[in-house]
Amino acid sequence: MSHETTGIEYLFQDPKIQLDERVRDLVSRLTLEEKIESMLQYQPAIDRLGVAAYKHGTEAAHGIAWLGEATSFPQPVGLACTWDTELMRQIGSVIADEARIYYRRDPKLNGLTLWAPTVDMERDPRWGRNEEAYGEDPYLTGELSKELVKGIQGDHPVYLKAVATLKHFLGNNNEVDRGIGSSSIDPRNLREYYLRAFEKPFTEGGAQSMMTSYNLINGTPATLYHGVNDIVRGEWGMDGFVVSDAGDVMGIVNDHQYYDSYTPGVAESIRAGIDSITDDAELSKQAIREALEQGSLQEEDLDRALFHTFRVRFRLGEFDPAADNPYASIGEEALMTEQARALSLRAAREQIVLLKNEQELLPLNPAQCGKVAVIGLHGNEVFRDWYSGTLPYRVTPLEAIRAKLESGGAEERVVYSDAKDRVTLTASTDGAKLIVNSSGDIRLSQDGEPTVLTVADWGYGSVTLHDEHLGTYVTSDEETLRVTADEAYGWYVKEVFGLTPVEQGEHLWTTWNGKPVISGTEGSLKVIESATPAPSATDSNHTTFRIETVSDGLAEAIAAAQAADTAIVFVGNHPLINGKEENDRPGLELAASQQQLIEEVYRVNPNTIVVLTGSYPFAIPWLQEHIPAIVYTSHAGQEHGTAIADVLFGDYAPAGRLNMTWVQNEDQLGDIRDYDIIRGGRTYQYFEGEPLYPFGHGLTYSPFEYSDLHTDAHKDNVKSMAALDAADTIQVWVDVTNRGAAVGEEVVQLYVRSEASRVKRPLKTLCGFQRIRLEPGETRTVSFTVRVKDWAIWDVTRDCYCVESGEYTLLAGASSADIRLEHPVYVRGEVIPPRQAGPRIRAENFDDCFDILLDESKEQREACVRPRSAQRSGWIAFHGVDMNTVSVAEFQCRVSGNSSDAAIELHLDGPDSQAVARINVGNTGGAQAWVTLSEKVQSTSGIRDVYLSLSGEVRLGHFTLGARDPEGSGFQA
């Protein structure tokens, strides 16, 4: 049948044609200018071909965001605490359903390529975006992300329901200097930790999109990082498209100052794998045009990128009859359904973690708990973060608790105190009072009653001011203040203020960005530029304010606790204050006022329960020592309060597990910019200190018993234990019994530990988990399928994964620290051979290091190393170098130097041993001016540890230890 008789004008319009052929046909029909226009996030309509406009990028971290009301789910940090893969797939499916609805409403602006999930590894709890990702373990993150991807994209063999975009690739776990900083990641950390989280969502989940990160990776902007093409596409076979983060292609110049103009950065980004540019459209298109004219970019480069983006659009069904695509019929009836509402509640319940439950204070018995005091500003709030959607409704903890205890007209059993002060403000200059009118306008006046404002103290000098009569918050712009904001929300949270005490009991009032608020003309308030130094109460050029307390929130909270049988204190963070995108957390502790509130309530009422609502772990050692019951929840969306009340009163038994290690204090952490988890002792895998709560921790209302851990591995008579080959897949079984009197859930966790290795190995590594539900007295045999190849390390001596021969121990338990059973197995793998002297050794492939960073060598695709500071030396170590195969007589290295004292020394067997060679590198012409230098060494034999000490502004790419070619032309291997 011809295209003419079917109404099909072009080959790409024919659904019967093979997909890739259709995509190539469409791209081939685009003019060069149309191709340039289509390289942007907003792809234009091409009317002559019947191609509609399309936008890449709909936010969907825990529900569709920014388009209108949609089902809201807990923050990803909370979803990760469910340890429930089936739940994640169902959530992904609901998100995709609702994306389809908004797409049908406006396909030009509401695309089906969703920016979720966030797969970044969270090796530091101070990260400002901690609520967006799934924790510190790559296995847990990979499994949960994989299932969310499957739910979003659907299971149809041809069509996609929507598209999941994994972000942010790679090494993105700090906000300070994120646009200019470099994440230093050596090959073992890269392969064993950072990449592993991303691998499964691609190789098993089939994710069709990925977003690069803002940071540099070993000195290279992530948009230019070779791993996008080499690893994601080459090794993992990702056949979708790659998008840059917002503004980051121009950021190669604006932030990284990597190039002097936009053109080379845009051209190199496209060649490095960026298919869709989320940036200034006109600048991007002009840069592409210039690159094409200069020859640094070819039309084929655009064709390749557009093949990737349009291929995904084809799979979404855009170019096919709606009748062929089962997802095209999803309509308004699928928006915010009762099933989605129930799933939101299930997720909110499952993510709650019972941190402590002394003397079984929880669950509370509604018939016996007496009067309950709900205390704290989180008790009657449901907050949303930057990537939350518009909640269709919200149930606060107070509302849900009252529904439990006061339903059916029962007497009042719940008393509430938000513990916030009510205050008035008076200008110190003339005693004028702050007054707010019905329109939200503020003035200072000598006449009239001052307006009472409610102060919420978020700690670290941040407060919000609320007018309860108007129901709105004080907010600021660059010049004025008004009381008109419905909530503290925005990219810049302009509802945050500082009220800093200065001398004589006065306070300096400052805005969210540190600008002083002063009295203006005719009783107005205005915002001025920051004062340096800070003004005093007697400074005539600035206004300070007296704060007069109308009601003392702490005193009211204490009174409420004293009058109640049980006190439930709700504390935590605001997801947009003191930690968010672009702002890392100033500390791990609760706000000082919240800590004081808990201590004072506990002092008068020992039956105190603390509910922590947070986007991240807290350092709360005092609470753990004193408070009998502690519950943790993320900001859990529309059913936040219902889920908490269900757990507190036993209608649901908590079984959430922590997705991150909670430390005792910040001293247990290193520099937030240190990405070396192995040497830095980060995460449960390498942390040797005493955590506050370990990874995987979470209590339940029922005791669970573990028994009979065994595998299907055959016994090796020589080793007298179960033995496996490196290519084996084994089954592991463990019996779990509910010994309690009520139904309960348990998260069964399986870890593995290597008992001997050539390198430093994790203390244990998660290799399986299941969330199960058991009736009282029920026993279930839980089965795990484990691939031995997943126990591999990255062998830096040969640039490959390697499963080492030796004994391994399987560990089953309820957390990384609560191991109930162990089972040894022997693996017949490899013994890593000694390194050979003679062949070139890449500097980045060190075994150990001190005060070293990885950086970029522009002349080669691998990283180089340099001292962390030019003022002090650092070293790299290469263990077990076999000097017997070649007579080592010379040390040669590929280096660059940018200071007169740049030098490299060669030591054997220890960094402090006498140097056997020294190369004075000096200034070679700059950090990227590479030269080859050599120095003779005494003939050496044996298997030795090689240490290279680097000092000054020196970079080392690779080196060789070998015999001098008698012809003087190089080295002999």
Coordinates of N, CA and C in Angstrom, one line a residue, residues 611-798:
V611 N 8.3 14.1 67.3 CA 8.2 13.8 65.9 C 9.0 14.8 65.1
L612 N 10.0 14.2 64.4 CA 11.0 15.0 63.6 C 10.5 15.0 62.1
T613 N 10.2 16.2 61.6 CA 9.8 16.3 60.2 C 11.0 17.0 59.5
G614 N 11.7 16.2 58.6 CA 12.9 16.8 58.1 C 13.2 16.3 56.7
S615 N 13.9 17.1 56.0 CA 14.4 16.8 54.6 C 15.8 16.1 54.7
Y616 N 16.3 15.8 55.9 CA 17.6 15.3 56.0 C 17.8 14.8 57.4
P617 N 18.9 14.1 57.6 CA 19.3 13.6 59.0 C 19.6 14.8 59.9
F618 N 19.3 14.6 61.2 CA 19.7 15.6 62.2 C 20.7 14.9 63.2
A619 N 21.5 15.8 63.8 CA 22.4 15.4 64.9 C 21.6 15.7 66.2
I620 N 21.1 14.6 66.9 CA 20.2 14.8 68.0 C 20.6 13.9 69.2
P621 N 21.8 13.9 69.6 CA 22.2 13.0 70.7 C 21.5 13.2 72.0
W622 N 21.2 14.4 72.3 CA 20.4 14.7 73.6 C 19.1 14.0 73.5
L623 N 18.4 14.1 72.4 CA 17.1 13.5 72.3 C 17.2 12.0 72.4
Q624 N 18.2 11.4 71.8 CA 18.3 9.9 71.8 C 18.6 9.5 73.3
E625 N 19.3 10.3 74.0 CA 19.6 9.9 75.4 C 18.4 10.1 76.3
H626 N 17.6 11.1 76.1 CA 16.5 11.4 77.1 C 15.1 11.1 76.7
I627 N 14.8 11.4 75.4 CA 13.4 11.3 75.0 C 13.0 9.9 74.8
P628 N 11.9 9.4 75.4 CA 11.5 8.0 75.3 C 11.1 7.5 73.9
A629 N 10.5 8.4 73.1 CA 10.0 7.9 71.8 C 10.3 9.0 70.7
I630 N 10.9 8.6 69.6 CA 11.3 9.6 68.6 C 10.9 9.0 67.2
V631 N 10.1 9.8 66.5 CA 9.6 9.4 65.2 C 10.2 10.3 64.1
Y632 N 10.6 9.8 63.0 CA 11.1 10.6 61.9 C 10.2 10.5 60.6
T633 N 9.9 11.6 60.0 CA 9.2 11.6 58.7 C 9.8 12.7 57.8
S634 N 9.7 12.5 56.6 CA 10.0 13.5 55.6 C 8.8 14.4 55.5
H635 N 8.9 15.5 54.8 CA 7.7 16.3 54.4 C 6.9 15.5 53.4
A636 N 5.8 14.9 53.9 CA 5.2 13.7 53.2 C 4.0 14.1 52.4
G637 N 3.8 15.3 52.1 CA 2.7 15.7 51.1 C 1.3 15.7 51.7
Q638 N 0.4 15.4 50.9 CA -1.0 15.7 51.2 C -1.5 14.9 52.4
E639 N -1.0 13.7 52.6 CA -1.5 12.8 53.7 C -0.5 12.8 54.9
H640 N 0.3 13.8 55.0 CA 1.4 13.9 56.0 C 0.8 13.6 57.4
G641 N -0.2 14.4 57.8 CA -0.7 14.3 59.2 C -1.4 13.0 59.4
T642 N -2.2 12.5 58.4 CA -2.9 11.2 58.6 C -1.9 10.1 58.9
A643 N -0.8 10.0 58.1 CA 0.2 9.0 58.3 C 0.8 9.0 59.7
I644 N 1.2 10.2 60.1 CA 1.8 10.4 61.5 C 0.8 9.9 62.6
A645 N -0.4 10.3 62.5 CA -1.4 9.9 63.5 C -1.6 8.4 63.5
D646 N -1.7 7.8 62.3 CA -1.9 6.4 62.2 C -0.8 5.6 62.9
V647 N 0.5 6.1 62.8 CA 1.6 5.5 63.4 C 1.6 5.7 64.9
L648 N 1.3 7.0 65.4 CA 1.3 7.3 66.8 C 0.3 6.5 67.6
F649 N -0.9 6.2 66.9 CA -2.0 5.5 67.6 C -2.1 4.1 67.2
G650 N -1.2 3.5 66.5 CA -1.1 2.1 66.3 C -2.0 1.6 65.2
D651 N -2.7 2.5 64.4 CA -3.4 2.0 63.3 C -2.5 1.6 62.1
Y652 N -1.3 2.0 62.2 CA -0.3 1.5 61.3 C 1.0 1.3 62.0
A653 N 1.6 0.1 61.9 CA 2.9 -0.1 62.6 C 4.1 0.3 61.7
P654 N 4.9 1.3 62.2 CA 6.0 1.8 61.3 C 7.0 0.8 61.0
A655 N 7.6 0.9 59.8 CA 8.6 0.0 59.3 C 9.6 0.6 58.4
G656 N 9.6 2.0 58.4 CA 10.6 2.7 57.6 C 12.0 2.4 58.1
R657 N 12.9 2.6 57.2 CA 14.4 2.4 57.5 C 15.2 3.5 57.0
L658 N 16.1 4.0 57.7 CA 16.9 5.1 57.3 C 17.7 4.8 56.1
N659 N 17.8 5.8 55.2 CA 18.5 5.6 53.9 C 19.9 6.3 54.0
M660 N 20.2 6.9 55.2 CA 21.5 7.5 55.5 C 21.9 7.2 56.9
T661 N 23.2 7.3 57.1 CA 23.8 7.2 58.5 C 23.5 8.6 59.1
W662 N 23.0 8.5 60.4 CA 22.8 9.7 61.2 C 24.0 9.8 62.1
V663 N 24.8 10.8 62.0 CA 26.0 10.9 62.9 C 25.6 11.6 64.2
Q664 N 26.6 11.5 65.1 CA 26.4 12.2 66.4 C 26.5 13.7 66.3
N665 N 27.5 14.1 65.5 CA 27.7 15.5 65.3 C 28.6 15.7 64.1
E666 N 28.7 17.0 63.7 CA 29.4 17.3 62.4 C 30.8 17.0 62.4
D667 N 31.4 16.8 63.6 CA 32.8 16.5 63.7 C 33.1 15.1 63.1
Q668 N 32.1 14.3 63.0 CA 32.3 13.0 62.4 C 32.3 13.0 60.9
L669 N 32.1 14.2 60.3 CA 32.1 14.3 58.9 C 33.4 15.1 58.5
G670 N 33.8 14.9 57.3 CA 34.9 15.6 56.7 C 34.4 16.8 55.9
D671 N 35.3 17.4 55.1 CA 34.9 18.5 54.2 C 33.8 18.1 53.3
I672 N 32.8 18.9 53.2 CA 31.6 18.6 52.3 C 32.0 18.4 50.9
R673 N 33.1 18.9 50.5 CA 33.6 18.8 49.1 C 34.5 17.6 48.9
D674 N 34.7 16.8 49.9 CA 35.6 15.6 49.8 C 34.7 14.5 49.3
Y675 N 34.9 14.1 48.0 CA 34.1 13.0 47.4 C 34.8 11.6 47.6
D676 N 35.9 11.5 48.3 CA 36.5 10.2 48.5 C 35.9 9.5 49.7
I677 N 34.9 8.7 49.5 CA 34.3 8.0 50.6 C 35.2 7.0 51.2
I678 N 36.1 6.4 50.4 CA 37.0 5.3 50.9 C 37.9 5.8 51.9
R679 N 38.7 6.8 51.6 CA 39.7 7.3 52.5 C 39.1 8.3 53.5
G680 N 38.0 8.9 53.2 CA 37.3 9.8 54.1 C 36.4 9.1 55.1
G681 N 36.3 7.8 55.0 CA 35.5 7.0 55.9 C 34.0 7.4 55.9
R682 N 33.5 7.6 54.7 CA 32.1 8.1 54.6 C 31.1 7.0 54.4
T683 N 29.9 7.2 54.7 CA 28.8 6.3 54.6 C 29.0 5.0 55.5
Y684 N 28.0 4.2 55.7 CA 28.1 3.0 56.5 C 29.2 2.1 56.0
Q685 N 29.5 2.2 54.7 CA 30.4 1.3 54.1 C 31.8 1.4 54.7
Y686 N 32.2 2.7 55.0 CA 33.6 2.9 55.5 C 33.7 3.6 56.8
F687 N 32.5 4.1 57.3 CA 32.5 4.8 58.6 C 32.8 3.9 59.8
E688 N 33.9 4.2 60.5 CA 34.3 3.4 61.6 C 34.0 4.0 63.0
G689 N 33.3 5.1 63.0 CA 32.9 5.8 64.2 C 31.6 5.2 64.7
E690 N 31.1 5.8 65.8 CA 29.8 5.3 66.4 C 28.7 6.3 65.9
P691 N 27.8 5.8 65.1 CA 26.8 6.7 64.6 C 25.7 6.9 65.6
L692 N 24.9 7.9 65.4 CA 23.7 8.1 66.3 C 22.7 7.0 65.9
Y693 N 22.4 6.9 64.6 CA 21.5 5.8 64.1 C 22.2 5.3 62.8
P694 N 22.4 4.0 62.7 CA 23.1 3.5 61.5 C 22.2 3.4 60.3
F695 N 22.8 3.3 59.1 CA 22.1 3.1 57.9 C 21.2 1.8 58.0
G696 N 20.0 2.0 57.6 CA 19.0 0.9 57.6 C 18.3 0.7 58.9
H697 N 18.5 1.7 59.9 CA 17.9 1.6 61.2 C 16.4 1.9 61.1
G698 N 15.6 1.3 61.9 CA 14.2 1.6 62.1 C 13.6 0.5 63.0
L699 N 12.9 1.0 64.0 CA 12.2 0.0 64.9 C 10.8 -0.3 64.4
T700 N 10.2 -1.3 65.0 CA 8.8 -1.7 64.7 C 8.1 -1.9 66.0
Y701 N 6.8 -2.2 65.9 CA 6.0 -2.5 67.1 C 6.0 -3.9 67.4
S702 N 6.5 -4.8 66.6 CA 6.6 -6.2 66.8 C 8.0 -6.7 66.7
P703 N 8.4 -7.6 67.5 CA 9.8 -8.2 67.4 C 9.8 -9.2 66.3
F704 N 10.9 -9.2 65.5 CA 11.0 -10.1 64.4 C 12.2 -11.0 64.6
E705 N 12.1 -12.3 64.4 CA 13.2 -13.2 64.6 C 13.7 -13.7 63.3
Y706 N 15.0 -13.9 63.2 CA 15.7 -14.4 61.9 C 16.3 -15.7 62.2
S707 N 16.2 -16.6 61.2 CA 16.8 -18.0 61.4 C 17.1 -18.6 60.0
D708 N 18.0 -19.6 60.1 CA 18.3 -20.4 58.9 C 18.7 -19.6 57.7
L709 N 19.8 -18.9 57.8 CA 20.3 -18.2 56.6 C 21.1 -19.3 55.8
H710 N 20.8 -19.5 54.5 CA 21.5 -20.5 53.7 C 21.4 -20.1 52.3
T711 N 22.3 -20.8 51.4 CA 22.3 -20.5 50.0 C 22.2 -21.8 49.2
D712 N 22.2 -21.7 47.9 CA 22.2 -22.8 47.1 C 23.6 -23.1 46.5
A713 N 24.6 -22.5 47.1 CA 26.0 -22.7 46.6 C 26.4 -24.1 47.1
H714 N 27.1 -24.8 46.2 CA 27.6 -26.2 46.6 C 28.9 -26.1 47.4
K715 N 29.0 -27.0 48.3 CA 30.2 -27.0 49.2 C 31.5 -27.4 48.5
D716 N 32.5 -26.7 48.7 CA 33.8 -27.0 48.2 C 34.6 -27.8 49.3
N717 N 34.9 -29.0 49.0 CA 35.5 -29.9 50.0 C 36.9 -29.4 50.4
V718 N 37.6 -28.7 49.5 CA 38.9 -28.2 49.9 C 38.7 -27.0 50.8
K719 N 37.8 -26.1 50.6 CA 37.6 -24.9 51.4 C 36.7 -25.2 52.6
S720 N 36.0 -26.3 52.5 CA 35.1 -26.7 53.6 C 34.0 -25.7 53.8
M721 N 33.5 -25.1 52.7 CA 32.4 -24.1 52.8 C 31.8 -24.0 51.4
A722 N 30.7 -23.3 51.4 CA 30.0 -23.1 50.1 C 30.9 -22.3 49.2
A723 N 31.0 -22.7 47.9 CA 32.0 -22.1 47.0 C 31.2 -21.6 45.8
L724 N 31.6 -20.5 45.2 CA 31.0 -19.9 44.1 C 32.1 -19.4 43.1
D725 N 31.6 -19.4 41.8 CA 32.5 -18.8 40.8 C 32.0 -17.3 40.6
A726 N 32.9 -16.5 40.0 CA 32.7 -15.1 39.9 C 31.5 -14.8 39.0
A727 N 31.1 -15.7 38.1 CA 30.0 -15.5 37.2 C 28.7 -16.1 37.7
D728 N 28.7 -16.6 38.9 CA 27.5 -17.3 39.5 C 26.5 -16.3 39.9
T729 N 25.2 -16.7 39.8 CA 24.1 -16.1 40.5 C 23.6 -17.0 41.5
I730 N 23.5 -16.6 42.8 CA 23.1 -17.5 43.8 C 21.8 -17.1 44.5
Q731 N 21.1 -18.1 45.0 CA 19.9 -17.8 45.8 C 20.3 -17.8 47.3
V732 N 19.8 -16.8 48.0 CA 20.0 -16.7 49.5 C 18.7 -16.7 50.1
W733 N 18.5 -17.5 51.2 CA 17.2 -17.6 51.9 C 17.5 -17.3 53.4
V734 N 16.5 -16.7 54.0 CA 16.5 -16.5 55.4 C 15.0 -16.6 55.9
D735 N 14.8 -17.2 57.0 CA 13.4 -17.3 57.6 C 13.2 -16.1 58.6
V736 N 12.1 -15.5 58.5 CA 11.8 -14.3 59.4 C 10.4 -14.6 60.0
T737 N 10.3 -14.4 61.3 CA 9.1 -14.7 62.1 C 8.7 -13.5 62.8
N738 N 7.4 -13.2 62.8 CA 6.8 -12.1 63.6 C 6.5 -12.7 64.9
R739 N 7.2 -12.3 66.0 CA 7.0 -12.8 67.3 C 6.1 -11.9 68.1
G740 N 5.5 -10.9 67.5 CA 4.6 -10.0 68.2 C 3.1 -10.4 68.2
A741 N 2.3 -9.6 68.8 CA 0.9 -9.9 68.9 C 0.1 -9.2 67.8
A742 N 0.7 -8.4 67.0 CA 0.0 -7.6 65.9 C 0.7 -7.8 64.6
V743 N 0.0 -7.6 63.5 CA 0.6 -7.6 62.2 C 1.6 -6.5 62.1
G744 N 2.7 -6.8 61.4 CA 3.8 -5.9 61.3 C 4.6 -6.1 60.0
E745 N 5.4 -5.1 59.7 CA 6.3 -5.1 58.5 C 7.7 -5.1 59.0
E746 N 8.5 -5.8 58.2 CA 10.0 -5.8 58.4 C 10.7 -5.6 57.1
V747 N 11.8 -4.9 57.2 CA 12.7 -4.7 56.0 C 13.9 -5.6 56.3
V748 N 13.9 -6.7 55.5 CA 15.0 -7.7 55.7 C 16.1 -7.2 54.8
Q749 N 17.3 -7.1 55.4 CA 18.4 -6.5 54.7 C 19.6 -7.6 54.6
L750 N 20.2 -7.6 53.4 CA 21.2 -8.6 53.2 C 22.5 -7.8 52.8
Y751 N 23.6 -8.0 53.5 CA 24.9 -7.4 53.2 C 25.9 -8.4 52.9
V752 N 27.0 -8.0 52.3 CA 28.2 -8.9 52.1 C 29.4 -8.1 52.5
R753 N 30.4 -8.9 53.0 CA 31.6 -8.4 53.5 C 32.7 -9.3 52.9
S754 N 33.8 -8.6 52.4 CA 35.0 -9.4 51.9 C 35.9 -9.5 53.1
E755 N 36.4 -10.7 53.3 CA 37.3 -11.0 54.4 C 38.8 -10.7 54.2
A756 N 39.1 -10.6 52.9 CA 40.5 -10.3 52.5 C 40.6 -9.7 51.2
S757 N 41.5 -8.7 50.9 CA 41.5 -8.0 49.7 C 42.8 -7.4 49.4
R758 N 43.1 -7.1 48.2 CA 44.3 -6.3 47.9 C 44.2 -4.9 48.3
V759 N 42.9 -4.4 48.4 CA 42.7 -3.0 48.7 C 41.7 -2.9 49.9
K760 N 41.6 -1.6 50.4 CA 40.6 -1.3 51.4 C 39.2 -1.6 50.9
R761 N 38.5 -2.4 51.6 CA 37.1 -2.8 51.1 C 36.1 -2.2 52.1
P762 N 34.8 -2.1 51.7 CA 33.8 -1.7 52.7 C 33.7 -2.6 53.9
L763 N 33.2 -2.1 55.0 CA 33.0 -2.9 56.2 C 31.8 -3.9 55.8
K764 N 30.9 -3.4 55.0 CA 29.8 -4.3 54.5 C 29.2 -3.5 53.4
T765 N 28.5 -4.2 52.5 CA 27.8 -3.6 51.4 C 26.5 -4.2 51.2
L766 N 25.4 -3.4 51.1 CA 24.1 -3.9 50.8 C 24.0 -4.6 49.5
C767 N 23.4 -5.8 49.5 CA 23.3 -6.6 48.2 C 21.9 -7.1 48.0
G768 N 21.0 -6.8 49.0 CA 19.6 -7.3 48.8 C 18.7 -6.7 49.9
F769 N 17.5 -6.5 49.7 CA 16.5 -6.1 50.7 C 15.1 -6.4 50.2
Q770 N 14.2 -6.7 51.2 CA 12.8 -6.9 50.9 C 12.0 -6.4 52.1
R771 N 10.9 -5.7 51.7 CA 10.0 -5.2 52.8 C 8.8 -6.2 52.8
I772 N 8.6 -6.9 53.9 CA 7.6 -7.9 54.0 C 6.6 -7.6 55.1
R773 N 5.4 -8.2 55.0 CA 4.3 -8.0 56.0 C 3.9 -9.3 56.5
L774 N 4.0 -9.5 57.9 CA 3.7 -10.8 58.5 C 2.6 -10.6 59.6
E775 N 1.8 -11.6 59.6 CA 0.8 -11.7 60.6 C 1.4 -12.2 61.9
P776 N 0.8 -12.0 63.1 CA 1.4 -12.5 64.3 C 1.7 -14.0 64.2
G777 N 2.9 -14.3 64.6 CA 3.3 -15.7 64.6 C 3.7 -16.3 63.2
E778 N 3.5 -15.5 62.2 CA 3.8 -16.0 60.8 C 5.3 -16.1 60.6
T779 N 5.7 -17.1 59.9 CA 7.1 -17.2 59.4 C 7.1 -17.2 57.9
R780 N 8.0 -16.5 57.3 CA 8.2 -16.5 55.9 C 9.6 -16.7 55.5
T781 N 9.9 -17.5 54.5 CA 11.2 -17.6 53.9 C 11.4 -16.5 52.9
V782 N 12.3 -15.6 53.2 CA 12.6 -14.5 52.3 C 13.8 -14.9 51.3
S783 N 13.6 -14.7 50.1 CA 14.6 -15.2 49.1 C 15.2 -14.0 48.4
F784 N 16.5 -14.0 48.2 CA 17.3 -13.0 47.5 C 18.1 -13.7 46.3
T785 N 18.1 -13.0 45.2 CA 18.9 -13.4 44.1 C 20.1 -12.5 44.0
V786 N 21.3 -13.0 44.1 CA 22.5 -12.2 44.2 C 23.5 -12.6 43.1
R787 N 24.0 -11.6 42.4 CA 25.0 -11.9 41.4 C 26.4 -11.6 42.0
V788 N 27.2 -12.6 41.9 CA 28.5 -12.5 42.5 C 29.3 -11.4 41.9
K789 N 29.1 -11.2 40.6 CA 29.8 -10.1 39.9 C 29.6 -8.7 40.5
D790 N 28.5 -8.6 41.2 CA 28.2 -7.3 41.9 C 29.1 -7.1 43.1
W791 N 29.9 -8.1 43.5 CA 30.8 -7.9 44.6 C 32.2 -7.5 44.0
A792 N 32.2 -7.2 42.8 CA 33.5 -6.8 42.2 C 34.0 -5.4 42.6
I793 N 35.3 -5.3 42.7 CA 35.9 -4.0 42.8 C 36.5 -3.5 41.5
W794 N 36.8 -2.3 41.4 CA 37.5 -1.7 40.2 C 39.0 -1.9 40.4
D795 N 39.6 -2.7 39.6 CA 41.0 -3.0 39.7 C 41.8 -1.9 38.9
V796 N 42.4 -1.0 39.7 CA 43.1 0.1 39.0 C 44.4 -0.3 38.3
T797 N 44.8 -1.5 38.6 CA 46.1 -2.0 37.9 C 45.8 -2.4 36.5
R798 N 44.5 -2.7 36.2 CA 44.2 -3.2 34.9 C 43.0 -2.5 34.2

